[in-house]
Amino acid sequence: MSLDPYQIRKDFPILSRILPNGKPLVYLDNGASSQKPKSVIDATNEYYTNDNANIHRGVYYLSQHATELFERTRIKTSHFFQAQCAKAIIFTRGTTDAINLVAQAWGRTNISEGDEIVLSVQEHHSNLVPWQMLALEKKAFLKFIPIKEDTTYDLSNLNQIITKRTKLVAISQMSNVTGTVHDLTAIIDRVRQVGAKVLVDGAQAACHMPIHLVDMDVDFYAFSGHKMLGPTGVGVLFGKEEILEAMPPWLGGGDMIESVELESSTYAALPAKLEAGTPNIAGVIGFSHALDYLQKVGMKNIKEHERMLTEYALDQLNRIGGLQIYGTDDLDKRGGVVSFTMEGIHPHDVGSILDEEGVAIRVGHHCCQPLMKQLSIPGTCRASFYLYNTKEDIDALVHGIDKVKSIFGRVARKSF
């Protein structure tokens, strides 16, 4: 069963917006953040209108009801991603917060001088900078899995990169720049051979394809709700229960304690131990409705729809002279992201002219400066798709690129 993007678009109020310049919005920046269906917007408003109260503390109805809605989302998230159990789901502010939680709570306890942390050369800064900071503090070493010309991981020297000195491998499942989807099986198998742990940055993958966490056998998996139809300020860290149990808290404060004395404290059980303070209650409740929406549409259907859009986009863009497209040609290894550069034209100029046409894409280094340096470019133009995008959106992108070329007097479209 395929999804109907035209019917889906009716559920997203912003997609019918006319911009101040009179152009209809063509939203192709889903890699940065997705738009929100009315059900998610309504759920957030409903909480603030009728259910607003702090959770886990009050004995009165509003507090108890808000707590129930919040914790029901935790259970729903566990089922949606086929996690080990609900206690293994930790709510954070986003992927960045989740990765930093692991670096500070697990990393500071388990990484020692001379240990090795393995990353890849195409990691988002959120999965690079926290490990740089930890390695500097602990006098540990960073090692990197290289990429091939098609931006897939080069695993030819994997046994030399992941060794007995490796304590953690932290890698992305899908590149936010090229859309390359990585098969992590060989990496995880090697991690198990040396007794290390593995963290997967699922910020791009979790919103676009079915994820079965237990089957993946990862120790940590981090993602953001706002990229999968949910509100901003909500993220999830999955961790194996026994690992989370052994981790000390990162943040201290309310709701994460069992008892407090003047000079010492004992900590609450999971998941409260790792969720200090008042959380984004409205955002988590809104995320529950985002999961409902995605469940109804079907993650397999979303993946297939994005594959169709990506194939169409690549076909259309490859007809344009002077474009360099990055990433693999294998659609089985590619998500709904297309990054490109235009010969002799800075990405920021491309983005500005497309904006005049109502087409919203992302331009720049995409928080992946080391990858840009390896590709010897300052940045790319990135169009990223989701369940509500259509072929007409891609046609609008192509029309906008034609305008860019006409303004800069570059080569016309190819004819095949």
Short mmCIF file of N, CA and C in Angstrom, two decimals, residues 48-49 59 80 133 155 165 177 197 203 215 222 225 234 250 260 280 286-287 308 319 330 332 336 382-383 389:
data_model
loop_
_atom_site.label_atom_id
_atom_site.label_comp_id
_atom_site.label_asym_id
_atom_site.label_seq_id
_atom_site.Cartn_x
_atom_site.Cartn_y
_atom_site.Cartn_z
N TYR A 48 -1.58 22.51 26.97
CA TYR A 48 -1.48 23.82 27.62
C TYR A 48 -2.85 24.40 27.96
N THR A 49 -3.88 24.02 27.21
CA THR A 49 -5.22 24.55 27.44
C THR A 49 -5.93 23.84 28.57
N VAL A 59 -0.38 15.05 43.42
CA VAL A 59 -1.39 14.03 43.71
C VAL A 59 -2.74 14.43 43.13
N PHE A 80 7.30 1.47 19.18
CA PHE A 80 7.49 1.95 17.81
C PHE A 80 8.87 1.55 17.28
N MET A 133 35.87 16.63 22.95
CA MET A 133 35.98 17.19 24.30
C MET A 133 36.34 16.11 25.31
N LEU A 155 35.32 -0.05 4.72
CA LEU A 155 35.57 -0.98 5.82
C LEU A 155 36.75 -1.91 5.55
N ARG A 165 41.86 -1.74 21.91
CA ARG A 165 41.93 -0.49 22.66
C ARG A 165 40.67 0.37 22.44
N VAL A 177 24.23 14.84 5.00
CA VAL A 177 24.70 15.59 3.83
C VAL A 177 24.33 14.89 2.54
N LYS A 197 31.63 -0.75 22.93
CA LYS A 197 30.23 -0.34 22.84
C LYS A 197 30.04 0.45 21.55
N ALA A 203 19.62 10.35 13.92
CA ALA A 203 18.83 11.56 13.70
C ALA A 203 18.18 11.59 12.33
N ASP A 215 16.98 -5.78 17.29
CA ASP A 215 17.62 -6.52 16.20
C ASP A 215 18.94 -5.89 15.78
N ALA A 222 20.42 7.38 19.29
CA ALA A 222 19.94 8.73 19.58
C ALA A 222 19.21 9.30 18.37
N GLY A 225 12.86 14.17 17.90
CA GLY A 225 11.45 14.12 17.55
C GLY A 225 11.06 15.13 16.48
N VAL A 234 12.52 17.91 21.79
CA VAL A 234 12.28 16.54 22.27
C VAL A 234 13.20 15.59 21.51
N TRP A 250 24.07 12.53 34.69
CA TRP A 250 24.85 13.64 34.14
C TRP A 250 24.41 14.95 34.79
N VAL A 260 17.82 12.87 49.47
CA VAL A 260 18.87 13.89 49.47
C VAL A 260 19.19 14.26 50.91
N ASN A 280 10.24 18.70 28.73
CA ASN A 280 9.36 19.32 27.75
C ASN A 280 8.09 18.48 27.66
N GLY A 286 3.09 15.92 22.35
CA GLY A 286 2.96 16.13 20.91
C GLY A 286 3.67 15.05 20.12
N PHE A 287 4.84 14.61 20.59
CA PHE A 287 5.59 13.56 19.92
C PHE A 287 4.80 12.25 19.88
N MET A 308 11.13 6.86 -4.34
CA MET A 308 10.59 7.32 -5.61
C MET A 308 10.95 8.78 -5.87
N ARG A 319 20.05 15.98 -15.49
CA ARG A 319 19.84 16.58 -16.81
C ARG A 319 20.34 18.02 -16.88
N ASP A 330 23.44 4.09 -5.77
CA ASP A 330 22.65 2.92 -5.37
C ASP A 330 21.47 3.37 -4.51
N ASP A 332 19.30 1.72 -3.06
CA ASP A 332 19.13 0.87 -1.88
C ASP A 332 19.99 1.36 -0.72
N GLY A 336 16.20 9.96 1.43
CA GLY A 336 15.61 11.07 0.71
C GLY A 336 16.35 12.38 0.85
N ARG A 382 21.36 21.38 -0.34
CA ARG A 382 20.75 20.10 0.07
C ARG A 382 19.23 20.19 0.00
N ALA A 383 18.64 19.32 -0.80
CA ALA A 383 17.19 19.15 -0.82
C ALA A 383 16.87 17.83 -0.13
N ASN A 389 6.07 15.42 0.53
CA ASN A 389 6.62 16.02 -0.69
C ASN A 389 6.13 15.29 -1.93
#
